[in-house]
Short mmCIF file of C-alpha atoms in Angstrom, two decimals:
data_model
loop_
_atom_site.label_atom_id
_atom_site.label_comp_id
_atom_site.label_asym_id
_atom_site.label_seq_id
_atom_site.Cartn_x
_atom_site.Cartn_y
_atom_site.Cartn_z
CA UNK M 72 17.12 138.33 42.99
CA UNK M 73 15.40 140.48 40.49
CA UNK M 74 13.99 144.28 42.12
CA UNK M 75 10.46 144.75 42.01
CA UNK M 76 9.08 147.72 39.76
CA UNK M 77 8.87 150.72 41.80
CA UNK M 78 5.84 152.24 42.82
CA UNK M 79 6.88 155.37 41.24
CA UNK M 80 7.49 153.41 37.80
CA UNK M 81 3.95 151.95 38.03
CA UNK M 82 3.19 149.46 40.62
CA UNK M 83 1.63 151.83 42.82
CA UNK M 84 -2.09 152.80 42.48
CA UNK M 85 -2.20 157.23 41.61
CA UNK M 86 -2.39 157.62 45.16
CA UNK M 87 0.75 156.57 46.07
CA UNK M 88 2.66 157.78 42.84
CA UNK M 89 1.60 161.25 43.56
CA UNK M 90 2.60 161.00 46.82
CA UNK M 91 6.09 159.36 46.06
CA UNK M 92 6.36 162.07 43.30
CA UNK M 93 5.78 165.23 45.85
CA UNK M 94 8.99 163.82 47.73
CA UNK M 95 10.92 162.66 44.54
CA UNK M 96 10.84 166.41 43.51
CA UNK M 97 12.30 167.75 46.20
CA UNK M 98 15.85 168.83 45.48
CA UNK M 99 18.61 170.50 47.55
CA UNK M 100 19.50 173.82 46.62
CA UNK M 101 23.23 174.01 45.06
CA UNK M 102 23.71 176.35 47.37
CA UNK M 103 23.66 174.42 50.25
CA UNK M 104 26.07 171.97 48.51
CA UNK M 105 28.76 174.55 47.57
CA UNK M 106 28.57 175.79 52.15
CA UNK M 107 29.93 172.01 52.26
CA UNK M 108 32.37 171.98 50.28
CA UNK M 109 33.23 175.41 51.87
CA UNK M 110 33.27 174.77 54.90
CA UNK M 111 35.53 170.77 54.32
CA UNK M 112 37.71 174.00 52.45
CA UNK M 113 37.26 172.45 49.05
CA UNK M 114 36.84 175.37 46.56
CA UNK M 115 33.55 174.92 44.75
CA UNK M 116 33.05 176.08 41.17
CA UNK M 117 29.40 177.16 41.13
CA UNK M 118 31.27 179.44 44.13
CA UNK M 119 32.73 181.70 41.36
CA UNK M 120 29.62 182.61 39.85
CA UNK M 121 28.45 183.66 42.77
CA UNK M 122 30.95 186.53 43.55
CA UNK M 123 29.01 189.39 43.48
CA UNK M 124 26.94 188.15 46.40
CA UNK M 125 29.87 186.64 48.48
CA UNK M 126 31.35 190.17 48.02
CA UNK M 127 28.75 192.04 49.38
CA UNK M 128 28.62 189.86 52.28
CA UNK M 129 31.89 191.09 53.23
CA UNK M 130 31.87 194.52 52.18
CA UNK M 131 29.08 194.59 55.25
CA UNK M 132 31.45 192.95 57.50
CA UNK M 133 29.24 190.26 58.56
CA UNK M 134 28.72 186.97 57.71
CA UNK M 135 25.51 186.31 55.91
CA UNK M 136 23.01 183.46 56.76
CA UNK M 137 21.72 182.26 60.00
CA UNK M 138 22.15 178.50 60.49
CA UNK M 139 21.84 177.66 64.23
CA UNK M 140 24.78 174.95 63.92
CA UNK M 141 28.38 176.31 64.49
CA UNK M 142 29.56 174.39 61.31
CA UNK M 143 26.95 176.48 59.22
CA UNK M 144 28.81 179.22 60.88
CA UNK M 145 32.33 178.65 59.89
CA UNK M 146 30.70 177.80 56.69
CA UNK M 147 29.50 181.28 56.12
CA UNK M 148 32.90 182.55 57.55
CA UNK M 149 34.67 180.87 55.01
CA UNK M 150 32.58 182.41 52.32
CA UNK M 151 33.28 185.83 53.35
CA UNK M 152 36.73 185.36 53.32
CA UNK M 153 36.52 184.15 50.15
CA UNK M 154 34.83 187.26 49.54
CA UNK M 155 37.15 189.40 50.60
CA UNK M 156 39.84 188.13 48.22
CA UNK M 157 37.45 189.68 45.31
CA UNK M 158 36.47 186.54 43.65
CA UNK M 159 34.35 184.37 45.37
CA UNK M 160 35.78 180.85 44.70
CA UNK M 161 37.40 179.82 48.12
CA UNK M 162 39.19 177.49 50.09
CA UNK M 163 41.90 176.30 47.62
CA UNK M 164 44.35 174.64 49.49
CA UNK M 165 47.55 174.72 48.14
CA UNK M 166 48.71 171.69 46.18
CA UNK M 167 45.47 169.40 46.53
CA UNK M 168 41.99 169.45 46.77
CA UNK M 169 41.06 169.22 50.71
CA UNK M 170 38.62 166.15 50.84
CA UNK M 171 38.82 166.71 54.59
CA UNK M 172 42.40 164.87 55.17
CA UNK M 173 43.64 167.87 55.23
CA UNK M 174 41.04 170.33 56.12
CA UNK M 175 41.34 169.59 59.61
CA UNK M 176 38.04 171.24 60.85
CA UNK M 177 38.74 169.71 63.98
CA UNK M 178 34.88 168.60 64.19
CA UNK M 179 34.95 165.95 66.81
CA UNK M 180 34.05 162.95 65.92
CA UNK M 181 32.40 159.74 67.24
CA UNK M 182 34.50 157.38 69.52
CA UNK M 183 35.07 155.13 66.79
CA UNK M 184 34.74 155.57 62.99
CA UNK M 185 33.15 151.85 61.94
CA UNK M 186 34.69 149.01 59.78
CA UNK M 187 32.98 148.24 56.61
CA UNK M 188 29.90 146.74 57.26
CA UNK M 189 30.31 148.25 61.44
CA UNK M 190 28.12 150.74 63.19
CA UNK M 191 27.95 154.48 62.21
CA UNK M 192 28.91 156.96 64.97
CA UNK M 193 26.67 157.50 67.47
CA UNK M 194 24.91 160.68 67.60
CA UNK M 195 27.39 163.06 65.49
CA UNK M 196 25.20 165.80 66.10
CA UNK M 197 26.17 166.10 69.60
CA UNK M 198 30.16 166.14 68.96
CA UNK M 199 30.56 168.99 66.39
CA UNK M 200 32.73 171.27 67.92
CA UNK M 201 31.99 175.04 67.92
CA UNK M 202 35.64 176.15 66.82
CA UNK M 203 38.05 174.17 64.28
CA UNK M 204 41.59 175.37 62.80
CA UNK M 205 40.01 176.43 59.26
CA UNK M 206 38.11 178.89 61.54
CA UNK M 207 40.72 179.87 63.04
CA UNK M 208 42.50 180.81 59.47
CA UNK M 209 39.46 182.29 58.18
CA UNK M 210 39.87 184.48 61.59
CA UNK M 211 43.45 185.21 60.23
CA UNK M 212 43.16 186.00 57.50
CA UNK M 213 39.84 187.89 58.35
CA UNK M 214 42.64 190.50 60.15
CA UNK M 215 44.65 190.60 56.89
CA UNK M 216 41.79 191.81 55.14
CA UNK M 217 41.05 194.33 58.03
CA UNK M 218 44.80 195.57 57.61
CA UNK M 219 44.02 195.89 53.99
CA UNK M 220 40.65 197.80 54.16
CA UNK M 221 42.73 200.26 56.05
CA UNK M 222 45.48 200.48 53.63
CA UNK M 223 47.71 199.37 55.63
CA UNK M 224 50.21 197.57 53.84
CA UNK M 225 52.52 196.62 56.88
CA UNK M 226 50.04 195.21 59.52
CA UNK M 227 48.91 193.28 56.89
CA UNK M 228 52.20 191.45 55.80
CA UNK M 229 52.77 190.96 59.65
CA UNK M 230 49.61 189.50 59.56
CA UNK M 231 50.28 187.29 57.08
CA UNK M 232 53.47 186.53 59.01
CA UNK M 233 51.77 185.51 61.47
CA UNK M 234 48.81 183.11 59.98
CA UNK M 235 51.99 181.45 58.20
CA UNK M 236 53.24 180.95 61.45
CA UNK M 237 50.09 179.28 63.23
CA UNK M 238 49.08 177.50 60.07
CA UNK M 239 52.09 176.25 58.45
CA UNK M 240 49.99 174.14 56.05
CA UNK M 241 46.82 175.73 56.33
CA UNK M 242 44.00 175.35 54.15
CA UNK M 243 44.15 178.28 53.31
CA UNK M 244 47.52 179.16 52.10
CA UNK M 245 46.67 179.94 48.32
CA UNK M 246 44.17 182.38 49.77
CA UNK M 247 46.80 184.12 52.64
CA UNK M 248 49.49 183.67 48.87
CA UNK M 249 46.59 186.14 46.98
CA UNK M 250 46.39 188.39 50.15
CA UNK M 251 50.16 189.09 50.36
CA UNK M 252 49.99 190.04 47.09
CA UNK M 253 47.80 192.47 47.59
CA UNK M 254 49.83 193.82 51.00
CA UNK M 255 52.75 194.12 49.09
CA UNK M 256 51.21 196.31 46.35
CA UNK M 257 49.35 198.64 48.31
CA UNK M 258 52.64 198.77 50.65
CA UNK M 259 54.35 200.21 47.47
CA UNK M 260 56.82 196.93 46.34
CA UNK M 261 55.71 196.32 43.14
CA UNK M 262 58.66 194.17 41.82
CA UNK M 263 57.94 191.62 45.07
CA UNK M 264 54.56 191.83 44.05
CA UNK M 265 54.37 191.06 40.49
CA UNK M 266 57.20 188.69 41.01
CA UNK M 267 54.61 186.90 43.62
CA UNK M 268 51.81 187.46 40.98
CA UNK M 269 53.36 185.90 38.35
CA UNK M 270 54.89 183.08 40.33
CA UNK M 271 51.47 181.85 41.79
CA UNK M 272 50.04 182.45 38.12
CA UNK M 273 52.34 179.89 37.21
CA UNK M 274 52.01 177.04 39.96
CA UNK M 275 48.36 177.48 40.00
CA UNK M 276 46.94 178.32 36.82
CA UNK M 277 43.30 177.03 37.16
CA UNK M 278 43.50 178.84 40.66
CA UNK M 279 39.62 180.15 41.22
CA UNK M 280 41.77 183.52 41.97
CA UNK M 281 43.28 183.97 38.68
CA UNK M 282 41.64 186.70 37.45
CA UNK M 283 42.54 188.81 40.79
CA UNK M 284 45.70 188.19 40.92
CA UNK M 285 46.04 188.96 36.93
CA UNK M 286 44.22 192.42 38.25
CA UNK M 287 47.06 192.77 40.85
CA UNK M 288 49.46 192.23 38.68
CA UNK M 289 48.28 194.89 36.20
CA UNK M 290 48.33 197.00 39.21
CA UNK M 291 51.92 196.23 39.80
CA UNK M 292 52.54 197.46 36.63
CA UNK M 293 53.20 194.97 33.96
CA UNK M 294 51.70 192.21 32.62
CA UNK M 295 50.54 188.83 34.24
CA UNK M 296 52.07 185.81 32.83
CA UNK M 297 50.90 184.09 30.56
CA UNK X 253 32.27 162.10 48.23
CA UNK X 254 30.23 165.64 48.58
CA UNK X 255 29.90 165.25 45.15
CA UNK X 256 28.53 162.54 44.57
CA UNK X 257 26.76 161.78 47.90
CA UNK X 258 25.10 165.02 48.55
CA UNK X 259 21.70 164.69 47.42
CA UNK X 260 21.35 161.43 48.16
CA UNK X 261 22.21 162.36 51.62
CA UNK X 262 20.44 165.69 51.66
CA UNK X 263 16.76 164.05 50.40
CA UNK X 264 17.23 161.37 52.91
CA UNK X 265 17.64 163.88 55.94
CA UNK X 266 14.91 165.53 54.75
CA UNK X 267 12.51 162.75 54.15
CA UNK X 268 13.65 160.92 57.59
CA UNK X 269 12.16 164.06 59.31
CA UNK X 270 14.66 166.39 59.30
CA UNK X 271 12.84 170.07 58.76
CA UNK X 272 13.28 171.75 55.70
CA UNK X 273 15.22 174.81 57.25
CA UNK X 274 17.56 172.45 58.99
CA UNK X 275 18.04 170.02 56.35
CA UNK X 276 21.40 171.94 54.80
CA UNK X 277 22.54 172.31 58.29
CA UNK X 278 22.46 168.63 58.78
CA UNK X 279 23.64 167.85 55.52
CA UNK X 280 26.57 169.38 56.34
CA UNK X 281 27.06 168.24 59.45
CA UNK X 282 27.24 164.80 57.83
CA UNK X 283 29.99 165.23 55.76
CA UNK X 284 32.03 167.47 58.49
CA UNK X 285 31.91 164.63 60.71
CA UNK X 286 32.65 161.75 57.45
CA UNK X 287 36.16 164.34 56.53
CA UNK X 288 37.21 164.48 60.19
CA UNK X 289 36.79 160.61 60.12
CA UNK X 290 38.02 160.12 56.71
CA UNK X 291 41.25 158.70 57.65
CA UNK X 292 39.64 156.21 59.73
CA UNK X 293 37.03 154.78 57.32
CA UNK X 294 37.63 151.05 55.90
CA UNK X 295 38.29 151.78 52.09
CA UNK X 296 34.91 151.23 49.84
CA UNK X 297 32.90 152.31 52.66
CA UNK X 298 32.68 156.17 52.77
CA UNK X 299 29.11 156.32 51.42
CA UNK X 300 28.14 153.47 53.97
CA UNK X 301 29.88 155.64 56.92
CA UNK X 302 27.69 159.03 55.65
CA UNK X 303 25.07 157.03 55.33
CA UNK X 304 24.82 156.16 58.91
CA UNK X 305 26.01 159.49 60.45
CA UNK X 306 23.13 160.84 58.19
CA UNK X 307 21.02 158.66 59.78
CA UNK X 308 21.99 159.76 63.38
CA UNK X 309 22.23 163.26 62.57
CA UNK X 310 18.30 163.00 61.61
CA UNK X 311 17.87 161.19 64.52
CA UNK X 312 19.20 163.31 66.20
CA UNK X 313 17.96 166.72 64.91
CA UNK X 314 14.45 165.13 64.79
CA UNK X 315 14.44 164.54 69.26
CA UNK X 316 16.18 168.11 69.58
CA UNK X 317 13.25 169.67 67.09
CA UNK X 318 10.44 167.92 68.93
CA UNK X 319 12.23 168.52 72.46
CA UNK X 320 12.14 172.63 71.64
CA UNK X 321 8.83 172.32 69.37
CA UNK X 322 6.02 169.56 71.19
CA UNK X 323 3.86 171.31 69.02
CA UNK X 324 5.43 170.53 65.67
CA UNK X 325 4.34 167.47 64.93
CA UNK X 326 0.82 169.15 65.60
CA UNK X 327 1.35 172.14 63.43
CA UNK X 328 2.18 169.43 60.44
CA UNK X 329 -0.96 167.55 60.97
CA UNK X 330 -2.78 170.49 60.50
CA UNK X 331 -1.05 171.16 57.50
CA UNK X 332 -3.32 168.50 55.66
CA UNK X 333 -6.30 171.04 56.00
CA UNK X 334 -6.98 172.49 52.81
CA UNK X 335 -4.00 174.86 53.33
CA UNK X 336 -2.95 178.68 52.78
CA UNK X 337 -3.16 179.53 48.96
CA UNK X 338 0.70 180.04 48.95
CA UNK X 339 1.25 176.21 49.72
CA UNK X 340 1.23 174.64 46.72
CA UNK X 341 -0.19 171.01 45.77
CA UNK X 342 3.25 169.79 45.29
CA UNK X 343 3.83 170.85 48.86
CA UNK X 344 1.04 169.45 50.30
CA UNK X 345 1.43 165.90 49.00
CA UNK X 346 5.11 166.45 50.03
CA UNK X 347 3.72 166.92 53.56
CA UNK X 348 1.14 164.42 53.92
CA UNK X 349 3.56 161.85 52.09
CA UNK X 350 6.24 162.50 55.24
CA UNK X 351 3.34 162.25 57.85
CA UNK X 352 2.61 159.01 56.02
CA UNK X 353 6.42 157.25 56.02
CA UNK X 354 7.19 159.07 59.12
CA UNK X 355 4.86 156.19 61.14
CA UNK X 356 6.62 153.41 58.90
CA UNK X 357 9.43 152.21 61.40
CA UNK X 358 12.57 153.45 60.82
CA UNK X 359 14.59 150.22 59.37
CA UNK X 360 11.31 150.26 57.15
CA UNK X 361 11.67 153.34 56.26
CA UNK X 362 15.22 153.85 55.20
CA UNK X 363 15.07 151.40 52.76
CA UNK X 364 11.19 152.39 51.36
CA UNK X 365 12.75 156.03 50.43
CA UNK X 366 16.25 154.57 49.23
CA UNK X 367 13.93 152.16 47.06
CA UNK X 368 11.19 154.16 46.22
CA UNK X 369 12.47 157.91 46.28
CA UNK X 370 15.96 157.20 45.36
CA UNK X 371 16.19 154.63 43.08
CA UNK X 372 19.00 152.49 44.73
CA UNK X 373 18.63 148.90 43.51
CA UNK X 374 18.25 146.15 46.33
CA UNK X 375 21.94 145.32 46.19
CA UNK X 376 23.17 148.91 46.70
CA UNK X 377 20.84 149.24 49.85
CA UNK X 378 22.20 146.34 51.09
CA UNK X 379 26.03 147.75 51.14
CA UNK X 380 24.53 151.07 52.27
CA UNK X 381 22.58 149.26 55.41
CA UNK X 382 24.78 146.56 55.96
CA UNK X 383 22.46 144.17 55.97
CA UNK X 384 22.00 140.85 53.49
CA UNK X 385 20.46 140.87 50.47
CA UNK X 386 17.12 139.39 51.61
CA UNK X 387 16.68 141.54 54.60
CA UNK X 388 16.47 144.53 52.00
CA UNK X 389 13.58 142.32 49.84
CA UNK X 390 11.75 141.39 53.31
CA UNK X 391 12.20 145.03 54.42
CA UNK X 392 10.87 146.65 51.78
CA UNK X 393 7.94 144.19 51.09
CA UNK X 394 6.97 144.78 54.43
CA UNK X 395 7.21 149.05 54.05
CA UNK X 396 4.88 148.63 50.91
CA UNK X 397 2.50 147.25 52.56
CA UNK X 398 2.38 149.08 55.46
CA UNK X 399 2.63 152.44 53.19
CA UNK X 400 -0.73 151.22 51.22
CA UNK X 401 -2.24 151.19 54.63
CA UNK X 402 -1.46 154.31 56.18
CA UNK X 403 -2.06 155.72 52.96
CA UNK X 404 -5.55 154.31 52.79
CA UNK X 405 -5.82 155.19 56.58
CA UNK X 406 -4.49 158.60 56.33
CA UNK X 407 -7.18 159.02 53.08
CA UNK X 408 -10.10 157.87 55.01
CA UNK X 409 -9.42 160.30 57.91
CA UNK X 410 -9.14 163.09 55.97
CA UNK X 411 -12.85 162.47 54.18
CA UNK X 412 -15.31 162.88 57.09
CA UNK X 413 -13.51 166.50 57.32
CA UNK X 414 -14.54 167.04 53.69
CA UNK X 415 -18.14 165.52 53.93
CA UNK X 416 -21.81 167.27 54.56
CA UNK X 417 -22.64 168.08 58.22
#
């Protein structure tokens, strides 16, 4: 069975092909995209360039935007702590990219998730729930940062102790790995430091953090691996 | 999936109704609920499953909006008054096109804008809807035909406004 031409492509008098254009046009902004893939903790590229504005999100301490949905929310939570790491590119789970197996955002879902060819669930809108366990990092890790801004080099490893303790596998691990980092240089071990640094350099060399932990490293006093 | 799926799913909120400062919020609300399910879904048939959620998300989101807004549906219609110099044309036909497939019904519509808008062949529809081959072809006969109308109809009540006194 052969299409017919679309009314875009001709069959449709001006009229309509004006109309259908108006709506054709209409695009999403990336930005929208990239609080997705934030928020299902996937770290997305066009994220990076966009540093400068994450970071000034969380240099004011608050989460920027305003969506009305709880999911926008942790979305926007998840970008400043991505923030707060200095770079901007978030959410790298360690080992993988999270495609949501293991981004458990605990969003409830419908009753039944449908067969091919079944039923989609019925009114999702209704069963997104307001808290999930990447929250719940970002909200750890939100307290590591807070150790940090304080210079606190101590409350911030226990911190860190302590996210690694609720979140074994968390999302977020790469990002708490970048943190401790941090803690341990401004707590004064630079050898643990570097040594962390260089080791995470290593096992994640296209990590969106590279070029802060290559600054840590520096800071620790020699130079980042290669 | 995000990827790939995201505009598809994001225009298709936003021409089923879904508002344009809502739309991202619902986009993402799609795919939240398509990862938590992921594990669930019968292999092949991720875009099929976010395809329907998106569908009940704009269902959704369109009964909440006109539950806490009676009057937006109003406030659109006005819209196709010759309109504040900051809309634009582009916006404008935008509007009055989603006034016009807004009264197509909604089988009708889905597969008019993944047709028309989108550019999804007949077969693709047909795995994306679930439904056979000629129900697509029968569907979106009958959306053509009904869009010529309600554009015609939508034309001719728009020219008396226009017209001397």
């Amino acid at each position: 069975m052969k299409d017919p031409r679309r009314l875009l492509d001709g069959d449709g008098t001006d009229e309509q092909r004006a109309l259908l254009r108006a709506g054709a046009l209409e695009e999403p902004s990336h930005d929208g995209r990239a609080r997705v893939l934030a928020a299902l903790g996937v770290a997305a590229p066009s994220l990076a360039a966009s540093s400068a504005q994450a970071q000034s999100t969380a240099a004011g301490g608050a989460a920027a935007g305003s969506g009305a949905l709880s999911v926008t929310k942790l979305a926007v939570l998840a970008l400043g702590s991505a923030a707060l790491l200095g770079t901007g590119a978030l959410l790298w789970p360690r080992g993988e990219t999270a495609t949501g197996r293991d981004a458990r955002t605990q969003v409830s879902a419908p009753e039944s998730a449908p067969q091919r060819g079944g039923e989609p669930p019925a009114d999702p809108a209704h069963h997104v729930a307001p808290t999930g366990s990447v929250a719940l990092e970002i909200e750890a890790l939100e307290r590591v940062r807070s150790e940090l801004a304080h210079k606190d080099g101590q409350a911030a490893l226990a911190a860190l102790r302590r996210y690694a303790s609720a979140h074994p596998r968390g999302v977020l691990a790469h990002e708490a790995d970048v943190l401790r980092v941090e803690a341990l240089v401004i707590d004064g071990d630079a050898p643990a430091a570097l040594e962390l640094a260089q080791q995470l350099l290593r096992r994640h060399g296209d990590s969106p953090h590279r070029a802060r932990l290559e600054a840590l490293a520096r800071q620790a006093g020699a130079p980042a691996a290669q | 999936m995000v990827e790939r799926d995201y505009r598809l799913i994001w225009r298709l909120l936003r021409r089923l109704g879904v508002h344009e400062h809502a739309v991202d919020d619902a986009a993402q609300q799609v795919f939240l609920v398509a990862a938590e399910r992921l594990t669930d879904i019968a292999p092949a048939s991720e875009r099929s499953f976010v395809f329907g959620t998106a569908l009940r998300v704009a269902q959704s989101l369109r009964r909440k909006h006109s539950r806490e807004d009676p009057s937006a549906d109003t406030d659109l219609s006005a819209s196709s008054l010759p309109g504040p110099d900051e809309l634009s044309e582009q916006r404008r036909a935008r509007e009055r096109l989603d006034r016009i497939i807004e009264q197509l019904p909604l089988d009708l519509r889905t597969v008019f804008i993944l047709f028309e808008l989108e550019g999804l062949s007949s077969p693709q529809i047909a795995e994306l809807v679930a439904v056979p081959l000629g129900t697509v072809a029968s569907r979106l006969r009958r959306a053509r035909e009904r869009f010529a109308e309600l554009v015609a109809d939508e034309r001719a009540s728009r020219v008396p406004e226009k017209g001397p006194r």
